[in-house]
PDB file of C-alpha atoms in Angstrom:
ATOM      1  CA  MET A   4      23.007 108.787 -33.417  1.00 50.00           C
ATOM      2  CA  PRO A   5      24.640 105.364 -32.758  1.00 51.00           C
ATOM      3  CA  GLU A   6      21.851 103.462 -34.540  1.00 49.00           C
ATOM      4  CA  ILE A   7      22.320 105.437 -37.758  1.00 53.00           C
ATOM      5  CA  ARG A   8      26.104 104.964 -37.589  1.00 58.00           C
ATOM      6  CA  ARG A   9      25.622 101.195 -37.278  1.00 51.00           C
ATOM      7  CA  VAL A  10      23.351 101.151 -40.334  1.00 51.00           C
ATOM      8  CA  VAL A  11      25.880 103.153 -42.362  1.00 58.00           C
ATOM      9  CA  SER A  12      28.686 100.847 -41.198  1.00 55.00           C
ATOM     10  CA  PHE A  13      26.716  97.781 -42.266  1.00 51.00           C
ATOM     11  CA  ILE A  14      26.000  99.239 -45.714  1.00 55.00           C
ATOM     12  CA  MET A  15      29.705  99.879 -46.212  1.00 56.00           C
ATOM     13  CA  ALA A  16      30.504  96.363 -44.946  1.00 51.00           C
ATOM     14  CA  LEU A  17      28.299  94.731 -47.587  1.00 55.00           C
ATOM     15  CA  ASP A  18      30.043  92.872 -50.366  1.00 58.00           C
ATOM     16  CA  PRO A  19      31.240  95.670 -52.695  1.00 63.00           C
ATOM     17  CA  LYS A  20      29.915  93.902 -55.797  1.00 70.00           C
ATOM     18  CA  ARG A  21      26.524  93.471 -54.175  1.00 69.00           C
ATOM     19  CA  ARG A  22      26.417  97.066 -52.965  1.00 68.00           C
ATOM     20  CA  ILE A  23      27.484  98.445 -56.343  1.00 77.00           C
ATOM     21  CA  LYS A  24      24.946  96.228 -58.123  1.00 80.00           C
ATOM     22  CA  ALA A  25      22.080  97.416 -55.903  1.00 78.00           C
ATOM     23  CA  LEU A  26      23.033 101.085 -56.184  1.00 81.00           C
ATOM     24  CA  SER A  27      23.701 100.937 -59.932  1.00 87.00           C
ATOM     25  CA  THR A  28      20.410  99.125 -60.540  1.00 89.00           C
ATOM     26  CA  THR A  29      18.524 101.734 -58.541  1.00 90.00           C
ATOM     27  CA  LEU A  30      20.270 104.624 -60.279  1.00 91.00           C
ATOM     28  CA  GLY A  31      19.757 103.040 -63.695  1.00 94.00           C
ATOM     29  CA  LEU A  32      16.037 102.596 -63.098  1.00 94.00           C
ATOM     30  CA  ILE A  33      15.662 106.188 -61.912  1.00 94.00           C
ATOM     31  CA  ILE A  34      17.464 107.413 -65.041  1.00 95.00           C
ATOM     32  CA  LEU A  35      15.173 105.206 -67.147  1.00 96.00           C
ATOM     33  CA  ALA A  36      12.109 106.790 -65.514  1.00 95.00           C
ATOM     34  CA  ILE A  37      13.461 110.272 -66.269  1.00 94.00           C
ATOM     35  CA  ILE A  38      14.134 109.290 -69.895  1.00 95.00           C
ATOM     36  CA  LEU A  39      10.600 107.919 -70.233  1.00 95.00           C
ATOM     37  CA  ALA A  40       9.221 111.174 -68.842  1.00 93.00           C
ATOM     38  CA  PHE A  41      11.346 113.150 -71.311  1.00 92.00           C
ATOM     39  CA  PHE A  42       9.945 111.230 -74.290  1.00 93.00           C
ATOM     40  CA  ALA A  43       6.406 111.017 -72.918  1.00 90.00           C
ATOM     41  CA  PRO A  44       3.688 112.939 -74.799  1.00 90.00           C
ATOM     42  CA  GLU A  45       2.927 116.498 -73.795  1.00 83.00           C
ATOM     43  CA  GLU A  46      -0.482 117.735 -72.743  1.00 76.00           C
ATOM     44  CA  LYS A  47      -2.312 120.653 -74.347  1.00 73.00           C
ATOM     45  CA  THR A  48      -2.745 122.616 -71.105  1.00 71.00           C
ATOM     46  CA  LEU A  49       0.492 121.834 -69.261  1.00 72.00           C
ATOM     47  CA  GLY A  50       2.687 121.420 -72.340  1.00 75.00           C
ATOM     48  CA  SER A  51       6.173 120.134 -71.525  1.00 80.00           C
ATOM     49  CA  ASN A  52       5.604 120.771 -67.805  1.00 80.00           C
ATOM     50  CA  ILE A  53       3.638 117.535 -67.698  1.00 83.00           C
ATOM     51  CA  ARG A  54       6.989 115.693 -67.675  1.00 87.00           C
ATOM     52  CA  LEU A  55       7.462 116.820 -64.082  1.00 88.00           C
ATOM     53  CA  ILE A  56       3.951 115.627 -63.248  1.00 87.00           C
ATOM     54  CA  TYR A  57       4.674 112.197 -64.743  1.00 91.00           C
ATOM     55  CA  LEU A  58       7.466 111.759 -62.201  1.00 94.00           C
ATOM     56  CA  HIS A  59       5.567 113.389 -59.345  1.00 91.00           C
ATOM     57  CA  ALA A  60       2.496 111.203 -59.856  1.00 90.00           C
ATOM     58  CA  ALA A  61       4.565 108.024 -60.165  1.00 94.00           C
ATOM     59  CA  VAL A  62       6.551 108.494 -56.950  1.00 95.00           C
ATOM     60  CA  THR A  63       3.333 109.499 -55.166  1.00 92.00           C
ATOM     61  CA  TRP A  64       1.475 106.361 -56.251  1.00 93.00           C
ATOM     62  CA  VAL A  65       4.413 104.109 -55.390  1.00 96.00           C
ATOM     63  CA  GLY A  66       4.862 105.821 -52.017  1.00 95.00           C
ATOM     64  CA  LEU A  67       1.195 105.279 -51.151  1.00 94.00           C
ATOM     65  CA  ILE A  68       1.337 101.658 -52.351  1.00 95.00           C
ATOM     66  CA  LEU A  69       4.379 101.064 -50.146  1.00 96.00           C
ATOM     67  CA  PHE A  70       2.703 102.600 -47.088  1.00 95.00           C
ATOM     68  CA  ILE A  71      -0.283 100.295 -47.633  1.00 95.00           C
ATOM     69  CA  ALA A  72       1.934  97.252 -48.264  1.00 96.00           C
ATOM     70  CA  SER A  73       3.896  98.044 -45.102  1.00 96.00           C
ATOM     71  CA  GLY A  74       0.656  98.179 -43.138  1.00 95.00           C
ATOM     72  CA  LEU A  75      -0.539  94.848 -44.551  1.00 96.00           C
ATOM     73  CA  LEU A  76       2.790  93.218 -43.707  1.00 95.00           C
ATOM     74  CA  GLY A  77       2.475  94.629 -40.201  1.00 94.00           C
ATOM     75  CA  LEU A  78      -0.989  93.073 -40.015  1.00 95.00           C
ATOM     76  CA  LEU A  79       0.478  89.722 -41.074  1.00 93.00           C
ATOM     77  CA  TYR A  80       2.898  89.994 -38.157  1.00 92.00           C
ATOM     78  CA  PHE A  81      -0.050  90.057 -35.735  1.00 92.00           C
ATOM     79  CA  VAL A  82      -1.812  87.301 -37.687  1.00 90.00           C
ATOM     80  CA  GLY A  83       1.342  85.242 -37.103  1.00 85.00           C
ATOM     81  CA  SER A  84       0.954  85.889 -33.369  1.00 82.00           C
ATOM     82  CA  ILE A  85      -2.634  84.608 -33.383  1.00 82.00           C
ATOM     83  CA  PHE A  86      -2.036  81.700 -35.757  1.00 79.00           C
ATOM     84  CA  PRO A  87       1.621  80.734 -35.200  1.00 72.00           C
ATOM     85  CA  VAL A  88       1.964  78.706 -38.395  1.00 71.00           C
ATOM     86  CA  GLY A  89       5.423  79.992 -39.293  1.00 71.00           C
ATOM     87  CA  GLY A  90       6.549  80.649 -35.737  1.00 75.00           C
ATOM     88  CA  ASP A  91       9.005  83.374 -34.829  1.00 82.00           C
ATOM     89  CA  ARG A  92      10.669  83.186 -38.251  1.00 85.00           C
ATOM     90  CA  PHE A  93       7.461  84.274 -39.989  1.00 88.00           C
ATOM     91  CA  LYS A  94       6.756  87.062 -37.498  1.00 88.00           C
ATOM     92  CA  ASN A  95      10.312  88.356 -37.640  1.00 89.00           C
ATOM     93  CA  ASN A  96      10.322  88.430 -41.434  1.00 90.00           C
ATOM     94  CA  MET A  97       6.952  90.177 -41.607  1.00 92.00           C
ATOM     95  CA  ALA A  98       8.153  92.844 -39.161  1.00 92.00           C
ATOM     96  CA  ASN A  99      11.370  93.380 -41.119  1.00 92.00           C
ATOM     97  CA  TRP A 100       9.668  93.465 -44.522  1.00 94.00           C
ATOM     98  CA  SER A 101       7.026  95.818 -43.135  1.00 95.00           C
ATOM     99  CA  SER A 102       9.682  98.176 -41.807  1.00 93.00           C
ATOM    100  CA  ALA A 103      11.696  97.947 -45.026  1.00 93.00           C
ATOM    101  CA  GLY A 104       8.566  98.932 -46.934  1.00 95.00           C
ATOM    102  CA  GLN A 105       7.870 101.812 -44.561  1.00 94.00           C
ATOM    103  CA  THR A 106      11.423 103.138 -44.880  1.00 93.00           C
ATOM    104  CA  THR A 107      11.307 102.881 -48.682  1.00 95.00           C
ATOM    105  CA  ALA A 108       7.916 104.604 -48.726  1.00 95.00           C
ATOM    106  CA  THR A 109       9.400 107.456 -46.680  1.00 95.00           C
ATOM    107  CA  LEU A 110      12.136 107.949 -49.281  1.00 94.00           C
ATOM    108  CA  PHE A 111       9.510 108.055 -52.027  1.00 96.00           C
ATOM    109  CA  TRP A 112       7.483 110.515 -49.979  1.00 95.00           C
ATOM    110  CA  VAL A 113      10.486 112.845 -49.816  1.00 95.00           C
ATOM    111  CA  ALA A 114      10.543 112.730 -53.635  1.00 94.00           C
ATOM    112  CA  HIS A 115       6.771 113.286 -53.719  1.00 91.00           C
ATOM    113  CA  LEU A 116       6.958 116.392 -51.568  1.00 90.00           C
ATOM    114  CA  THR A 117      10.000 117.759 -53.416  1.00 91.00           C
ATOM    115  CA  LEU A 118       8.546 117.291 -56.907  1.00 90.00           C
ATOM    116  CA  GLY A 119       5.160 118.528 -55.708  1.00 84.00           C
ATOM    117  CA  ALA A 120       6.679 121.741 -54.366  1.00 84.00           C
ATOM    118  CA  ILE A 121       8.605 122.299 -57.609  1.00 86.00           C
ATOM    119  CA  GLY A 122       5.486 121.593 -59.663  1.00 79.00           C
ATOM    120  CA  ALA A 123       3.351 123.973 -57.612  1.00 77.00           C
ATOM    121  CA  TYR A 124       5.875 126.759 -58.218  1.00 78.00           C
ATOM    122  CA  ILE A 125       6.589 126.151 -61.911  1.00 80.00           C
ATOM    123  CA  ILE A 126       3.138 125.148 -63.145  1.00 73.00           C
ATOM    124  CA  TRP A 127       0.715 127.014 -60.906  1.00 70.00           C
ATOM    125  CA  GLY A 128       2.924 129.810 -59.659  1.00 68.00           C
ATOM    126  CA  GLY A 129       2.295 128.961 -56.019  1.00 62.00           C
ATOM    127  CA  THR A 130       4.383 127.647 -53.152  1.00 62.00           C
ATOM    128  CA  TRP A 131       3.986 124.402 -51.281  1.00 57.00           C
ATOM    129  CA  TRP A 132       2.454 126.095 -48.245  1.00 63.00           C
ATOM    130  CA  ASP A 133      -0.305 127.539 -50.470  1.00 67.00           C
ATOM    131  CA  GLU A 134      -1.478 124.035 -51.406  1.00 70.00           C
ATOM    132  CA  PRO A 135      -3.325 122.174 -48.585  1.00 77.00           C
ATOM    133  CA  ARG A 136      -2.397 118.837 -50.147  1.00 78.00           C
ATOM    134  CA  LEU A 137       1.323 119.593 -49.892  1.00 79.00           C
ATOM    135  CA  LYS A 138       0.970 120.854 -46.331  1.00 83.00           C
ATOM    136  CA  ILE A 139      -0.550 117.504 -45.368  1.00 87.00           C
ATOM    137  CA  ALA A 140       2.164 115.722 -47.362  1.00 88.00           C
ATOM    138  CA  ALA A 141       4.757 117.537 -45.223  1.00 90.00           C
ATOM    139  CA  LEU A 142       2.951 116.421 -42.054  1.00 91.00           C
ATOM    140  CA  ILE A 143       2.837 112.822 -43.331  1.00 92.00           C
ATOM    141  CA  LEU A 144       6.576 112.962 -44.043  1.00 93.00           C
ATOM    142  CA  LEU A 145       7.257 114.234 -40.520  1.00 94.00           C
ATOM    143  CA  MET A 146       5.183 111.364 -39.104  1.00 93.00           C
ATOM    144  CA  ALA A 147       7.080 108.875 -41.271  1.00 93.00           C
ATOM    145  CA  ILE A 148      10.451 110.201 -40.092  1.00 93.00           C
ATOM    146  CA  VAL A 149       9.355 109.971 -36.450  1.00 93.00           C
ATOM    147  CA  THR A 150       8.175 106.395 -37.063  1.00 91.00           C
ATOM    148  CA  PHE A 151      11.547 105.539 -38.623  1.00 90.00           C
ATOM    149  CA  LEU A 152      13.458 107.033 -35.680  1.00 90.00           C
ATOM    150  CA  ILE A 153      11.329 105.112 -33.180  1.00 91.00           C
ATOM    151  CA  ARG A 154      12.160 101.869 -34.989  1.00 87.00           C
ATOM    152  CA  LEU A 155      15.858 102.735 -34.840  1.00 83.00           C
ATOM    153  CA  MET A 156      15.780 103.446 -31.123  1.00 87.00           C
ATOM    154  CA  VAL A 157      13.319 100.789 -29.905  1.00 88.00           C
ATOM    155  CA  ASP A 158      14.000  97.158 -30.805  1.00 85.00           C
ATOM    156  CA  ASN A 159      10.447  95.878 -30.420  1.00 90.00           C
ATOM    157  CA  LYS A 160       8.938  94.094 -33.425  1.00 89.00           C
ATOM    158  CA  SER A 161       5.379  94.366 -32.105  1.00 92.00           C
ATOM    159  CA  LEU A 162       5.798  98.122 -31.820  1.00 93.00           C
ATOM    160  CA  TRP A 163       7.269  98.273 -35.350  1.00 91.00           C
ATOM    161  CA  ALA A 164       4.368  96.311 -36.807  1.00 92.00           C
ATOM    162  CA  GLY A 165       1.816  98.371 -34.883  1.00 93.00           C
ATOM    163  CA  LEU A 166       3.264 101.665 -36.103  1.00 93.00           C
ATOM    164  CA  ASN A 167       3.477 100.434 -39.675  1.00 93.00           C
ATOM    165  CA  LEU A 168      -0.104  99.155 -39.544  1.00 93.00           C
ATOM    166  CA  THR A 169      -1.472 102.406 -38.134  1.00 93.00           C
ATOM    167  CA  PHE A 170       0.445 104.730 -40.456  1.00 93.00           C
ATOM    168  CA  PRO A 171      -1.439 104.105 -43.750  1.00 91.00           C
ATOM    169  CA  LEU A 172      -4.761 104.465 -41.933  1.00 91.00           C
ATOM    170  CA  LEU A 173      -3.746 107.894 -40.605  1.00 90.00           C
ATOM    171  CA  THR A 174      -2.364 108.842 -44.012  1.00 89.00           C
ATOM    172  CA  TYR A 175      -5.634 107.950 -45.730  1.00 88.00           C
ATOM    173  CA  LEU A 176      -7.683 109.934 -43.209  1.00 88.00           C
ATOM    174  CA  LEU A 177      -5.441 112.995 -43.553  1.00 86.00           C
ATOM    175  CA  LEU A 178      -5.538 112.946 -47.366  1.00 82.00           C
ATOM    176  CA  TRP A 179      -9.269 112.218 -47.451  1.00 79.00           C
ATOM    177  CA  LYS A 180     -10.071 115.167 -45.175  1.00 73.00           C
ATOM    178  CA  THR A 181      -7.806 117.593 -47.019  1.00 69.00           C
ATOM    179  CA  GLY A 182      -9.056 119.908 -49.750  1.00 56.00           C
ATOM    180  CA  LYS A 183      -7.152 120.980 -52.859  1.00 56.00           C
ATOM    181  CA  LEU A 184      -6.286 124.385 -54.267  1.00 45.00           C
ATOM    182  CA  PHE A 185      -4.047 123.685 -57.278  1.00 51.00           C
ATOM    183  CA  HIS A 186      -3.745 119.930 -57.098  1.00 54.00           C
ATOM    184  CA  PRO A 187      -5.842 118.107 -59.759  1.00 56.00           C
ATOM    185  CA  ASP A 188      -7.883 114.954 -59.156  1.00 58.00           C
ATOM    186  CA  ASN A 189      -5.870 112.125 -60.732  1.00 61.00           C
ATOM    187  CA  ALA A 190      -5.335 113.896 -64.051  1.00 61.00           C
ATOM    188  CA  PHE A 191      -3.793 110.851 -65.749  1.00 65.00           C
ATOM    189  CA  ALA A 192      -6.794 108.615 -65.071  1.00 60.00           C
ATOM    190  CA  ALA A 193      -9.096 111.350 -66.398  1.00 58.00           C
ATOM    191  CA  SER A 194      -7.033 111.863 -69.554  1.00 64.00           C
ATOM    192  CA  ASP A 195      -8.491 110.791 -72.901  1.00 68.00           C
ATOM    193  CA  SER A 196      -5.020 110.075 -74.299  1.00 77.00           C
ATOM    194  CA  PHE A 197      -3.982 106.426 -74.302  1.00 83.00           C
ATOM    195  CA  SER A 198      -0.320 107.349 -74.839  1.00 89.00           C
ATOM    196  CA  ILE A 199      -0.302 109.635 -71.794  1.00 85.00           C
ATOM    197  CA  LYS A 200      -1.809 106.879 -69.660  1.00 87.00           C
ATOM    198  CA  LEU A 201       0.660 104.360 -71.102  1.00 91.00           C
ATOM    199  CA  PHE A 202       3.723 106.440 -70.273  1.00 92.00           C
ATOM    200  CA  ALA A 203       2.349 107.236 -66.810  1.00 91.00           C
ATOM    201  CA  ALA A 204       1.967 103.486 -66.214  1.00 93.00           C
ATOM    202  CA  LEU A 205       5.454 102.688 -67.553  1.00 96.00           C
ATOM    203  CA  ILE A 206       7.092 105.333 -65.365  1.00 96.00           C
ATOM    204  CA  THR A 207       5.164 104.085 -62.338  1.00 95.00           C
ATOM    205  CA  LEU A 208       6.202 100.488 -63.091  1.00 97.00           C
ATOM    206  CA  THR A 209       9.836 101.605 -63.307  1.00 97.00           C
ATOM    207  CA  PHE A 210       9.620 103.220 -59.880  1.00 97.00           C
ATOM    208  CA  ILE A 211       7.981 100.056 -58.505  1.00 96.00           C
ATOM    209  CA  LEU A 212      11.136  98.203 -59.573  1.00 96.00           C
ATOM    210  CA  VAL A 213      13.197 100.884 -57.805  1.00 95.00           C
ATOM    211  CA  ALA A 214      11.099 100.314 -54.679  1.00 95.00           C
ATOM    212  CA  ILE A 215      11.575  96.532 -54.786  1.00 94.00           C
ATOM    213  CA  THR A 216      15.348  96.930 -55.100  1.00 91.00           C
ATOM    214  CA  ALA A 217      15.459  99.407 -52.215  1.00 90.00           C
ATOM    215  CA  MET A 218      13.217  97.257 -50.004  1.00 91.00           C
ATOM    216  CA  ARG A 219      15.429  94.213 -50.549  1.00 89.00           C
ATOM    217  CA  LEU A 220      18.545  96.182 -49.607  1.00 85.00           C
ATOM    218  CA  ILE A 221      16.948  97.667 -46.483  1.00 85.00           C
ATOM    219  CA  PHE A 222      15.622  94.240 -45.470  1.00 87.00           C
ATOM    220  CA  ASP A 223      19.124  92.783 -45.800  1.00 80.00           C
ATOM    221  CA  ILE A 224      20.526  95.623 -43.687  1.00 77.00           C
ATOM    222  CA  GLN A 225      18.021  94.905 -40.921  1.00 76.00           C
ATOM    223  CA  LYS A 226      18.754  91.171 -41.019  1.00 74.00           C
ATOM    224  CA  GLY A 227      22.481  91.871 -40.974  1.00 68.00           C
ATOM    225  CA  GLN A 228      22.113  94.057 -37.903  1.00 66.00           C
ATOM    226  CA  GLU A 229      20.134  91.321 -36.126  1.00 65.00           C
ATOM    227  CA  SER A 230      22.663  88.618 -36.992  1.00 63.00           C
ATOM    228  CA  LYS A 231      25.265  90.466 -34.965  1.00 58.00           C
ATOM    229  CA  VAL A 232      23.275  90.157 -31.760  1.00 54.00           C
ATOM    230  CA  GLN A 233      21.173  86.997 -32.202  1.00 55.00           C
ATOM    231  CA  PRO A 234      21.032  83.769 -34.242  1.00 47.00           C
ATOM    232  CA  ASP A 235      19.531  84.032 -37.715  1.00 45.00           C
ATOM    233  CA  VAL A 236      15.793  83.292 -37.711  1.00 43.00           C
ATOM    234  CA  GLY A 237      15.361  82.921 -41.423  1.00 43.00           C
ATOM    235  CA  GLY A 238      15.335  85.033 -44.575  1.00 42.00           C
TER     236      GLY A 238
END
């Protein structure tokens, strides 16, 4: 697809030091999260398998937060249309940040579905298609990929913002209406162990930093693509 090739070309055209810094920071933070999970306390029922759940829960929470943030940024785009305080610069930035958040959330959702499938097999002895929650997660991922492809093919900021605004609402409805077979109800929040909650929070915070780094890079890619075809409207 020509759009994907242009994105890849722009990434490779970034200043090497900047590209290496962004990628090394992201990789370092991911390694830090894995190390935290390795040293995190075990749980009497799950034992050492809880380390996988630490990571799974963290990427899930961050993915959901990013979907919501993307929707709110999309809403701000339309607020900028009604109350043009910042003009086109504000609207353009809100659309780009919203789409950067949506793309980053999609990457986290891939990790969510992957770790969830592994966890279902190792911990509960089931497969992802046995768990209704993971089936819906797969549907949400498919919707996110379609949304991403539409943004690549259609250069319409109002459409981008509208899709990003609608997506978290659909995601919430799908998750709310879906039952659970193996999947627990927020086990970390229900835990009586302060140390378990602390490590879950630290791992989640680490992945939030990963998300911020990724969003910034994706935002810069989008702005770089626009600068090739139109004057810069602000950063």
